[in-house]
Amino acid sequence: MTVVHPFQSIVPSRDNSLLFVTSRNQILGFKYTNEKFNILYHWKDQYERETLLREKVIKEQKRQLAENAKLDLKKSKDNEGKPVVRPEPKIPTPGPGAPPIYSIVRNLIVSPDDTKLFACTDSDKAIIELSYDVNASSSTPLGLDLLKRQPYSKRPNAITITKDQKNVIMVDKFGDAFSMPIDGSPVLDINEIEPILGHVSMLTDVLMVTDGEGKQYIITSDRDEHIKISHYPQCFIVDKWLFGHKEFVSSLCSPTWKSDWLFSAGGDDNVFAWNWVEGKNSSKFNYSELIRPYLTDAHLAPARFQNETNDTIEYSVSKVVVLANRPFIAFFVEATKLLFIISVDKSTGFLALAQQIEMPYNIISLSSSASDDELQITLDNRDCDNHKHFAKFVTFDKDTGKFVVDTTKSSAFDEAVAAALKLDFDLQCEKADIYPLYNVTSLKKHGEHFS
Amino acid sequence: RAHSNPFSDHQLEYPASPAEMDWAKLYPHLQDEATGEMTKKVTIADIGCGFGGLLVDLSPAFPENLILGMEIRVQVTNYVEDRIIALRAQNKDNLKYRNINVLRGNAMKFLPNFFEKSQLEKMFFCFPDPHFKQRKHKARIITNTLLSEYAYVLKEGGVIYTITDVEDLHLWMVKHLEEHPLFERLSEEWENNDTCVQIMRNATEEGKKVERKKGDKFVACFKRLPNPTII
């Protein structure tokens, strides 16, 4: 059955007039005016990975053949004196039956000056730098200008921008953090890029923060339980670690209204609030009982980690974000419909449940506007057969003091997607071909190696 | 087994933070009976201590220091544990070997879980796994990024000791330590006058093996510099 592929990530421009979403290897940009979304930008990653992989394999085959030929020259003989015939090199060739190759655009962020979009591509493990104009208007979709494409040797997992807007900081699956200049300098050779810091564990998120004296720090989180704070740009000076997580950390955020604070979440039953300057945990919010009714068979642990009664469940917080102007954070647990809104006591950092908002489908991604109190959410609406519920916008209602779903804006977005479908974009796919949208909980470690 | 993959998800025990580490279990004689507090902290660490030769020789040379060996291989750790238990029993009357012990752990991943900032005076890296393949270089115990973490647990003026019989690895370690802004190489003269260098050259099982085979031993020592002005 053909469906519109759910949007994997969502991010608004800083002024919240534009909205960017990703659909597999495409970025769509919509402009919101007069309660209507109009498609303004469309960009598709044209990078063809399969060809490149094939070239790589052929090259490796040639190298092995050459090596064998060299050995043959030495005329190796077996015990009976007969020449040894070497088997053809065994290298898998991508073709039918090969694991699917996904080319997803991930980790969408916008620059503080609201002119650039950064993302990471699976295809060539690159950071891409694209430009946009918040004042642009057009009746036909515009392309986004690709200013830079810097590939890396390992897959990027998260990116952020330094305060001076001169560098993008990227953290990768291998545990290293890199700094990519955005001053128009040329792309570097993949083998010549040195990390600015590293963990001996997969890095999951990165954040740039500033202390009361204006000194910059870089905060990195990993698949072990570590949150490390290093000075920036002197990343070789480690300031401290924040200890408390018992499971992997998946997401970090820090409020502009209290820059000493940090929120973190991941495989633990708790969302953590920290004063990172003092290195102290100020509060923990345990969501395990609240989420229980929303867990499904999708949360059963993989078979090899199951218990005898087959009821081991595994779940984790996929993303935690902070509101721009109000003392609230929001988060969701992977593969659930529930959005948690948590109030933060502005003097103690104490976390308390403010609201739970149930969405019609599982939440895939969550972001928070930089300028107003709005949350953007995309949903896994693959089972919705009338092209609705692609995204939801949650705003703060000053009259009631509650967060509510902005139904006008949410419907306007669904209509814009329907309109975009009439254009010649590649937004649809077979239901079975939807990219795996839930991969955070699989970061959980099971202590597989005993010796 | 001679090797262990430092990236693997091992079944490891480690404290959630340095404050939660039960040191009394390793050094029971250094616990204040009245308060239950430790009277001393570990200041010397032998990373990848192997069969414990260095620990055993450092113990009488630094009787006032607590010395910890870290080893990732279970069997080897068990051996060193037994060795120390036996040594302590044999020396019940002269109280020797109470200042050394070993624990199983992945120092590359969890060092900051055990040690506070600036806690250590000396760190030893004796005959580390050379990881010859280019692809495996990140698994080496001395890398630019790991050195920042060693600098965190080392106090100013603290020393990193390295010794290996693999010249390539020696050059690699020297290169990375020299490149790191928080370390400075100590002179050959300093090395020749340092007790630990003498012990390190002769004490470890690997060292003795190299000796028997008449192989080369490459030593390099580096001092932890003060942090530069924060910009």
XYZ file of C-alpha atoms in Angstrom:
682
model
C 0.000 0.000 0.000
C 1.356 3.400 -0.965
C 1.523 6.032 1.737
C 3.210 9.371 2.228
C 6.447 8.631 4.075
C 6.171 10.083 7.613
C 8.409 13.074 8.254
C 11.457 12.007 10.255
C 12.359 15.407 11.612
C 11.006 18.900 11.911
C 12.559 22.263 12.698
C 11.222 25.806 12.369
C 13.280 28.810 11.302
C 14.367 30.994 14.239
C 11.552 33.481 13.613
C 9.118 30.560 13.209
C 7.897 31.791 9.811
C 9.352 28.818 7.952
C 9.075 25.156 8.771
C 11.512 22.527 7.532
C 10.764 18.816 7.535
C 12.670 15.851 6.183
C 11.177 13.033 4.181
C 13.805 10.335 3.693
C 16.514 12.050 1.589
C 14.519 15.224 0.966
C 14.100 18.490 2.818
C 10.859 20.431 2.419
C 10.479 24.039 3.539
C 7.051 25.571 4.134
C 6.126 29.184 4.716
C 3.333 29.905 7.212
C 1.276 32.996 6.480
C -2.413 33.796 7.074
C -2.977 30.408 8.681
C -1.781 28.640 5.555
C 1.366 26.681 4.760
C 2.831 27.078 1.299
C 5.685 24.986 0.060
C 8.672 27.255 -0.540
C 11.710 24.993 -0.661
C 12.438 21.496 -1.875
C 15.851 19.834 -1.813
C 16.715 16.240 -2.595
C 19.996 14.541 -1.812
C 21.140 13.431 -5.251
C 24.072 11.481 -3.890
C 23.976 7.981 -5.300
C 25.350 5.632 -2.755
C 24.846 2.356 -4.529
C 27.111 3.247 -7.438
C 29.760 4.417 -5.050
C 29.556 1.235 -3.017
C 29.852 -0.848 -6.164
C 32.931 1.101 -7.240
C 34.468 0.531 -3.838
C 33.810 -3.207 -4.025
C 35.285 -3.490 -7.515
C 38.362 -1.614 -6.357
C 38.786 -3.958 -3.407
C 38.345 -7.002 -5.659
C 41.060 -5.699 -7.966
C 43.346 -5.113 -5.029
C 42.861 -8.651 -3.761
C 43.359 -10.128 -7.229
C 46.585 -8.170 -7.575
C 47.705 -9.477 -4.200
C 46.924 -13.051 -5.205
C 48.813 -12.577 -8.457
C 51.813 -11.443 -6.440
C 51.612 -14.561 -4.289
C 51.258 -16.745 -7.389
C 54.527 -15.338 -8.666
C 56.159 -16.901 -5.642
C 54.690 -20.192 -6.878
C 53.330 -21.450 -3.600
C 53.156 -25.217 -3.551
C 51.299 -27.656 -1.365
C 52.816 -30.640 0.432
C 52.784 -32.729 -2.722
C 54.594 -30.070 -4.684
C 51.574 -29.029 -6.735
C 51.009 -25.322 -7.218
C 48.317 -23.900 -4.939
C 45.367 -22.389 -6.766
C 44.004 -19.491 -4.780
C 40.254 -18.979 -4.635
C 38.734 -15.876 -6.162
C 38.457 -13.082 -3.588
C 35.211 -13.189 -1.670
C 33.624 -9.796 -1.545
C 29.890 -9.329 -1.336
C 28.566 -7.371 -4.275
C 25.531 -5.199 -3.565
C 22.619 -6.559 -5.533
C 19.358 -8.386 -4.983
C 19.099 -9.662 -1.433
C 21.596 -7.121 -0.077
C 20.467 -5.197 2.995
C 18.534 -2.071 2.058
C 20.572 1.110 1.707
C 18.927 4.045 3.384
C 19.810 7.557 2.420
C 18.259 9.617 5.126
C 18.775 13.276 5.907
C 19.102 13.674 9.675
C 19.790 16.139 12.461
C 18.221 19.207 10.911
C 19.211 22.495 12.593
C 19.031 26.181 11.633
C 21.680 28.830 12.267
C 21.065 31.484 14.947
C 21.087 34.214 12.269
C 18.275 32.411 10.446
C 20.003 32.060 7.078
C 21.395 28.539 7.034
C 20.193 25.036 7.434
C 22.528 22.225 8.473
C 21.837 18.516 8.303
C 23.635 15.197 8.040
C 23.305 12.709 5.232
C 23.545 8.947 5.556
C 24.586 8.550 1.947
C 28.129 9.880 2.328
C 28.137 10.525 6.117
C 28.402 14.239 5.476
C 27.385 17.516 7.052
C 25.532 19.644 4.509
C 25.218 23.417 4.685
C 22.241 24.938 2.836
C 21.058 28.528 2.671
C 17.535 29.876 2.931
C 15.856 33.251 3.043
C 13.090 33.817 5.597
C 11.749 36.667 3.447
C 11.598 34.666 0.240
C 8.295 34.067 -1.444
C 7.522 32.112 -4.561
C 4.557 30.399 -6.115
C 6.721 27.485 -7.239
C 9.073 25.632 -4.877
C 12.650 26.920 -4.805
C 15.749 24.784 -4.392
C 18.021 25.207 -1.391
C 21.581 26.240 -2.275
C 24.113 23.667 -1.143
C 27.058 25.715 0.173
C 29.157 22.903 1.580
C 29.180 19.159 1.860
C 31.824 17.768 4.191
C 31.970 13.971 4.371
C 33.328 12.110 7.404
C 34.550 8.581 7.959
C 31.884 7.637 10.503
C 28.195 8.469 10.564
C 27.305 11.781 12.224
C 24.855 11.410 15.109
C 24.210 15.018 16.128
C 25.274 18.538 15.216
C 25.183 21.990 16.775
C 26.549 25.456 16.026
C 29.095 27.382 18.093
C 28.000 30.683 19.638
C 30.123 32.704 17.230
C 28.471 30.871 14.307
C 31.871 30.045 12.854
C 31.777 26.267 13.277
C 29.413 23.359 13.214
C 30.265 20.757 15.830
C 29.451 17.179 14.879
C 29.587 14.038 17.021
C 29.791 10.597 15.434
C 28.994 6.963 15.969
C 32.636 6.210 16.694
C 32.811 8.544 19.676
C 34.615 11.493 18.124
C 33.608 15.153 17.888
C 34.630 17.325 14.936
C 34.514 21.011 14.163
C 33.561 22.084 10.632
C 34.287 25.722 9.764
C 31.427 27.559 8.040
C 33.501 30.414 6.729
C 33.514 29.221 3.155
C 36.759 27.287 3.573
C 37.211 24.272 1.294
C 36.082 20.741 2.047
C 38.779 18.728 3.826
C 40.117 15.314 2.919
C 38.252 12.713 4.938
C 41.519 11.253 6.276
C 42.950 14.561 7.403
C 40.245 15.645 9.803
C 41.297 15.410 13.450
C 38.710 15.168 16.228
C 38.509 17.990 18.771
C 37.552 15.547 21.534
C 36.336 11.999 21.916
C 34.728 9.329 24.050
C 35.354 5.578 23.833
C 31.640 5.133 23.161
C 29.124 6.202 20.530
C 28.291 9.886 20.898
C 24.594 10.660 20.947
C 24.205 14.429 21.363
C 26.204 17.647 21.607
C 25.447 21.083 23.008
C 27.305 24.398 23.196
C 26.772 26.388 26.384
C 28.193 29.530 28.019
C 28.793 30.160 31.717
C 28.210 33.371 33.677
C 31.627 34.703 32.677
C 30.952 34.179 29.003
C 33.258 31.156 28.695
C 32.102 28.545 26.212
C 31.823 24.836 26.892
C 30.931 21.820 24.820
C 28.739 19.141 26.368
C 28.785 15.656 24.855
C 26.727 12.596 25.779
C 27.374 8.949 24.958
C 26.031 5.432 24.812
C 27.622 4.621 28.142
C 26.134 6.879 30.800
C 28.529 9.748 30.362
C 27.906 13.441 29.976
C 31.243 15.207 29.543
C 31.819 18.951 29.731
C 34.932 20.312 28.020
C 36.137 23.846 27.481
C 35.697 25.354 24.028
C 37.670 26.004 21.929
C 40.285 24.450 24.270
C 38.530 21.097 24.078
C 41.597 19.308 25.459
C 40.717 20.690 28.904
C 37.973 18.573 30.419
C 35.965 20.544 32.953
C 33.862 17.785 34.490
C 31.566 14.832 34.042
C 27.958 14.766 35.164
C 27.299 11.457 36.898
C 23.855 10.035 37.502
C 22.596 8.325 34.382
C 22.540 4.530 34.649
C 21.726 3.990 30.963
C 22.668 5.634 27.678
C 21.957 9.333 27.219
C 20.109 10.199 23.995
C 19.237 13.873 24.230
C 20.493 17.104 25.830
C 19.068 20.632 25.979
C 19.796 23.833 27.864
C 17.446 26.797 28.376
C 18.242 30.339 27.261
C 16.370 31.601 30.348
C 18.810 29.834 32.704
C 22.017 29.066 30.876
C 23.593 27.228 33.875
C 20.999 24.508 33.548
C 20.922 21.355 31.495
C 18.319 18.679 30.886
C 19.178 15.180 29.784
C 17.349 11.935 29.089
C 17.794 8.553 27.439
C 17.472 4.933 28.543
C 16.795 5.777 32.201
C 13.357 5.970 33.821
C 14.207 9.549 34.745
C 14.644 12.835 32.968
C 17.481 14.719 34.684
C 17.822 18.413 35.499
C 21.350 19.655 36.242
C 23.205 22.763 37.193
C 26.090 21.982 34.865
C 28.223 24.897 36.103
C 28.180 23.467 39.633
C 28.153 19.903 38.329
C 25.101 19.012 40.396
C 21.931 17.116 39.679
C 19.053 19.347 40.771
C 16.070 17.122 40.038
C 14.909 13.906 38.421
C 11.516 13.238 36.903
C 10.498 9.569 36.876
C 8.083 8.848 34.043
C 8.079 5.037 34.188
C 4.618 4.623 35.740
C 3.069 7.314 33.569
C 4.282 5.768 30.336
C 3.298 2.184 31.190
C -0.261 2.384 29.751
C 1.190 3.630 26.466
C 3.706 0.856 25.962
C 2.899 -1.807 23.386
C 4.382 -5.004 21.989
C 6.776 -2.734 20.118
C 8.488 -2.175 23.455
C 9.217 -5.841 24.161
C 12.944 -6.455 24.335
C 14.544 -8.302 21.401
C 14.218 -12.091 21.653
C 17.823 -12.713 22.679
C 17.454 -10.392 25.673
C 14.022 -11.666 26.702
C 13.257 -13.339 30.010
C 11.438 -16.662 30.423
C 8.001 -15.094 30.711
C 8.637 -12.971 27.622
C 7.664 -9.707 29.245
C 10.885 -7.708 29.468
C 10.105 -4.257 28.142
C 12.596 -1.684 26.982
C 11.843 1.947 26.357
C 13.706 5.227 26.291
C 13.295 8.949 25.889
C 13.962 9.849 22.295
C 14.146 13.606 22.643
C 13.911 16.295 25.304
C 13.490 19.972 24.386
C 13.104 23.177 26.350
C 10.597 25.972 25.748
C 12.046 29.282 24.537
C 10.552 31.662 27.090
C 8.766 29.615 29.727
C 10.109 27.267 32.407
C 8.924 24.054 30.792
C 10.564 21.129 29.074
C 8.875 18.596 26.784
C 9.848 15.038 25.948
C 8.508 11.814 24.505
C 9.248 8.134 24.848
C 10.120 6.375 21.617
C 7.248 4.649 19.798
C 4.520 6.178 21.996
C 1.787 8.746 21.414
C 2.348 10.669 24.610
C 3.903 14.108 24.855
C 5.078 15.010 28.354
C 5.218 18.623 29.415
C 7.190 19.181 32.593
C 7.382 22.377 34.600
C 10.763 23.503 35.906
C 10.950 25.446 39.168
C 12.970 28.511 38.220
C 14.780 28.751 41.546
C 15.436 25.082 42.400
C 15.237 23.339 39.036
C 12.642 20.938 40.448
C 10.815 18.993 37.730
C 7.075 18.315 38.015
C 4.479 16.962 35.614
C 2.526 19.809 34.020
C 0.598 18.043 31.287
C 0.350 14.906 29.211
C -0.927 15.338 25.669
C -1.921 12.241 23.738
C -1.338 12.400 20.000
C -3.362 10.375 17.479
C -0.224 8.449 16.421
C 3.283 7.726 17.676
C 5.577 10.721 17.888
C 8.637 10.539 15.641
C 10.288 13.877 16.239
C 9.966 16.902 18.457
C 11.404 20.385 18.304
C 10.914 23.687 20.036
C 10.750 27.113 18.462
C 13.567 29.525 19.326
C 11.340 32.586 19.339
C 7.953 31.638 20.753
C 6.400 28.992 22.967
C 5.596 26.449 20.330
C 6.477 22.784 19.994
C 6.559 21.033 16.640
C 5.892 17.323 16.394
C 5.813 14.862 13.512
C 3.762 11.698 13.725
C 4.005 8.183 12.354
C 0.705 8.461 10.501
C 1.307 5.513 8.158
C -1.987 3.924 9.246
C -4.019 7.069 8.661
C -5.710 6.669 5.309
C -6.893 10.217 4.683
C -3.586 12.142 4.574
C -3.939 13.699 7.984
C -1.920 14.033 11.193
C 1.495 14.544 9.597
C 2.493 17.106 12.195
C 1.106 18.806 15.289
C 1.863 22.210 16.721
C 1.490 22.661 20.461
C 1.284 26.177 21.869
C 0.916 27.805 25.260
C -2.514 29.296 25.896
C -2.011 32.306 28.153
C -5.671 32.404 29.197
C -5.793 28.881 30.606
C -2.083 28.517 31.369
C -2.162 25.199 29.473
C -0.491 23.815 26.397
C -2.898 23.014 23.566
C -2.668 21.586 20.070
C -3.043 24.379 17.523
C -5.617 22.618 15.350
C -5.719 25.360 12.711
C -1.997 25.224 12.101
C -1.882 21.426 12.299
C -4.650 21.051 9.678
C -3.026 23.725 7.527
C 0.117 21.607 7.456
C -1.809 18.477 6.420
C -3.332 20.482 3.570
C 0.085 21.725 2.485
C 1.352 18.128 2.359
C -1.651 17.162 0.238
C -0.824 20.049 -2.108
C 2.846 19.052 -2.247
C 1.769 15.544 -3.278
C 0.513 16.978 -6.566
C 4.021 18.197 -7.306
C 6.624 15.938 -8.737
C 8.318 15.077 -5.452
C 9.169 11.643 -4.224
C 7.091 11.745 -1.043
C 5.329 8.415 -1.291
C 6.470 4.872 -0.761
C 5.187 1.407 0.003
C 4.237 0.999 3.642
C 6.755 -1.815 3.932
C 9.551 0.465 2.718
C 9.179 3.091 5.415
C 12.546 3.775 6.966
C 12.889 2.322 10.506
C 11.760 5.300 12.552
C 12.501 3.951 16.006
C 16.184 3.304 16.665
C 16.926 5.019 19.963
C 15.988 2.201 22.358
C 18.306 -0.160 20.487
C 21.193 1.846 21.998
C 20.526 0.038 25.269
C 23.503 -2.059 26.306
C 23.033 -5.605 27.481
C 26.538 -6.428 28.673
C 26.965 -9.039 25.994
C 30.651 -9.706 26.522
C 31.485 -11.453 29.749
C 35.230 -11.638 29.433
C 43.926 -14.200 25.765
C 46.370 -11.434 24.993
C 43.856 -8.954 23.625
C 40.543 -7.425 24.502
C 38.380 -5.072 22.490
C 38.064 -1.838 24.463
C 34.938 -0.830 22.517
C 32.925 -3.950 23.369
C 30.006 -3.824 25.686
C 31.615 -5.823 28.479
C 29.877 -6.999 31.599
C 31.740 -4.575 33.836
C 31.345 -3.344 37.349
C 32.187 0.259 37.994
C 30.985 2.961 40.376
C 28.428 5.478 39.127
C 30.841 8.227 40.220
C 34.165 8.435 42.134
C 32.229 9.270 45.313
C 30.417 5.937 45.117
C 33.536 3.796 44.827
C 34.076 1.406 47.736
C 37.835 1.680 48.158
C 37.782 -0.031 51.548
C 37.114 -3.299 49.737
C 40.481 -2.991 47.981
C 42.498 -1.405 50.786
C 40.802 -2.571 54.015
C 43.736 -1.532 56.200
C 43.445 2.087 55.175
C 39.918 2.585 56.384
C 39.486 4.658 59.525
C 37.681 2.329 61.922
C 35.886 5.152 63.723
C 34.564 7.067 60.729
C 34.606 4.380 58.037
C 36.371 6.902 55.774
C 39.483 6.069 53.786
C 42.613 7.704 55.184
C 44.200 7.894 51.734
C 43.244 8.092 48.083
C 44.754 6.214 45.175
C 47.475 8.370 43.611
C 49.271 5.896 41.354
C 47.516 3.942 38.602
C 48.933 1.195 36.415
C 46.669 1.079 33.357
C 46.593 -2.401 31.879
C 48.629 -3.797 34.768
C 48.825 -7.307 33.327
C 50.164 -9.835 35.827
C 50.940 -7.190 38.444
C 54.751 -7.204 38.389
C 54.957 -3.425 38.458
C 52.456 -3.150 41.328
C 54.428 -5.589 43.422
C 57.686 -3.695 42.894
C 56.137 -0.235 43.312
C 54.528 -1.228 46.624
C 57.688 -1.122 48.800
C 59.109 1.829 46.833
C 56.035 3.982 47.557
C 54.748 2.722 50.911
C 52.864 5.964 51.589
C 50.904 5.865 48.308
C 47.868 3.841 47.331
C 48.543 2.087 44.035
C 45.849 0.640 41.760
C 46.230 -1.676 38.797
C 43.488 -1.741 36.178
C 43.154 -4.726 33.881
C 40.421 -5.539 31.379
C 40.981 -9.315 31.157
C 39.078 -11.228 33.828
C 41.461 -14.154 34.212
C 44.475 -11.901 34.481
C 42.728 -9.731 37.078
C 41.872 -12.824 39.125
C 45.488 -13.921 38.988
C 46.737 -10.544 40.265
C 44.096 -10.562 43.006
C 45.289 -13.967 44.191
C 48.872 -12.848 43.969
C 48.238 -9.829 46.196
C 46.221 -11.873 48.708
C 49.118 -14.328 48.953
C 51.708 -11.564 49.313
C 49.703 -9.885 52.058
C 49.337 -13.201 53.897
C 53.067 -13.952 53.644
C 53.875 -10.477 54.969
C 51.289 -10.361 57.753
C 53.915 -9.344 60.261
C 55.608 -6.575 58.312
C 52.312 -5.136 56.916
C 53.644 -5.063 53.362
C 51.590 -4.972 50.161
C 48.581 -3.367 51.824
C 48.882 -0.342 49.521
C 48.357 -2.159 46.217
C 45.386 -3.791 44.575
C 43.830 -4.497 41.219
C 40.403 -4.125 39.692
C 38.873 -5.271 36.480
C 37.851 -2.386 34.325
C 37.978 -0.597 31.012
C 40.198 2.393 31.797
C 39.611 3.876 28.364
C 35.897 4.171 29.044
C 35.469 4.514 32.788
C 38.547 6.196 34.284
C 36.535 9.270 35.402
C 34.104 6.973 37.229
C 36.970 5.959 39.548
C 39.138 9.054 39.909
C 38.380 12.658 40.698
C 39.880 15.602 38.867
C 43.655 15.896 39.629
C 43.641 12.853 41.912
C 46.556 10.953 40.385
C 50.300 11.632 40.637
C 51.515 8.895 38.322
C 49.982 6.849 35.532
C 51.756 3.872 33.960
C 51.188 2.470 30.502
C 53.466 -0.553 30.312
C 53.665 -2.668 27.173
C 50.182 -1.718 25.910
C 48.471 -3.636 23.113
C 50.131 -2.276 19.944
C 47.026 -2.606 17.689
C 49.187 -2.751 14.591
C 46.424 -2.264 12.031
C 45.822 1.325 10.943
C 42.084 0.762 11.256
C 42.498 -0.162 14.919
C 44.523 2.849 16.003
C 41.626 4.335 17.903
C 41.798 1.284 20.149
C 45.273 2.297 21.279
C 45.451 3.444 24.865
C 47.237 6.686 23.946
C 45.239 8.899 21.560
C 44.791 12.674 21.391
C 41.274 12.476 22.716
C 42.013 10.016 25.549
C 45.008 12.078 26.673
C 42.609 14.881 27.603
C 40.880 12.467 29.972
C 44.188 11.295 31.456
C 45.105 14.967 31.923
C 41.832 15.431 33.816
C 42.623 12.742 36.416
C 46.317 13.719 36.680
C 47.360 16.590 38.898
C 49.666 19.340 37.686
C 53.211 18.005 37.648
C 51.918 14.430 37.577
C 53.702 12.006 35.259
C 52.628 9.623 32.516
C 55.090 6.725 32.109
C 55.154 4.711 28.895
C 57.247 1.701 27.970
C 56.993 -0.652 25.007
C 59.132 -3.020 22.965
C 57.336 -2.005 19.741
C 59.168 0.939 18.228
C 56.214 2.012 16.038
C 53.983 2.202 19.068
C 56.639 4.093 21.015
C 56.870 6.688 18.240
C 53.079 6.897 18.105
C 52.775 7.470 21.859
C 55.555 10.071 21.853
C 54.001 11.871 18.872
C 50.571 12.083 20.485
C 51.841 13.066 23.907
C 54.111 15.724 22.410
C 51.226 17.112 20.364
C 48.965 17.380 23.374
C 49.012 20.876 24.932
C 48.833 19.516 28.496
C 51.917 17.260 28.352
C 55.636 17.862 28.075
C 58.293 15.203 27.628
C 60.740 14.671 30.451
C 64.442 14.466 29.632
C 66.569 11.333 29.382
C 68.488 12.576 32.387
C 65.250 12.782 34.372
C 64.386 9.248 33.239
C 67.769 7.923 34.344
C 67.339 9.418 37.816
C 63.754 8.305 38.327
C 63.037 5.305 40.552
C 59.861 4.402 38.696
C 61.648 4.232 35.352
C 64.143 1.771 36.835
C 61.344 -0.342 38.275
C 59.311 -0.162 35.081
C 62.260 -1.289 32.953
C 62.827 -4.349 35.080
C 59.679 -5.241 36.942
C 56.968 -6.193 34.544
C 56.587 -9.674 33.133
C 56.560 -8.205 29.644
C 59.757 -6.328 30.505
C 61.433 -9.505 31.689
C 60.317 -11.368 28.576
C 61.831 -8.675 26.373
C 64.981 -8.847 28.500
C 65.276 -12.601 27.945
C 64.805 -12.129 24.212
C 67.363 -9.322 24.254
C 64.823 -6.994 22.718
C 64.694 -3.206 22.866
C 62.689 -1.326 25.440
C 61.511 2.184 24.631
C 60.696 4.518 27.503
C 59.037 7.936 27.366
C 57.780 10.005 30.306
C 55.633 13.109 30.209
C 54.773 15.748 32.775
C 51.242 17.112 33.157
C 51.479 20.847 32.498
C 49.208 23.401 34.176
C 46.085 24.313 32.210
C 46.645 27.354 29.997
C 44.544 30.475 30.540
C 40.995 29.685 29.532
C 39.943 31.722 26.516
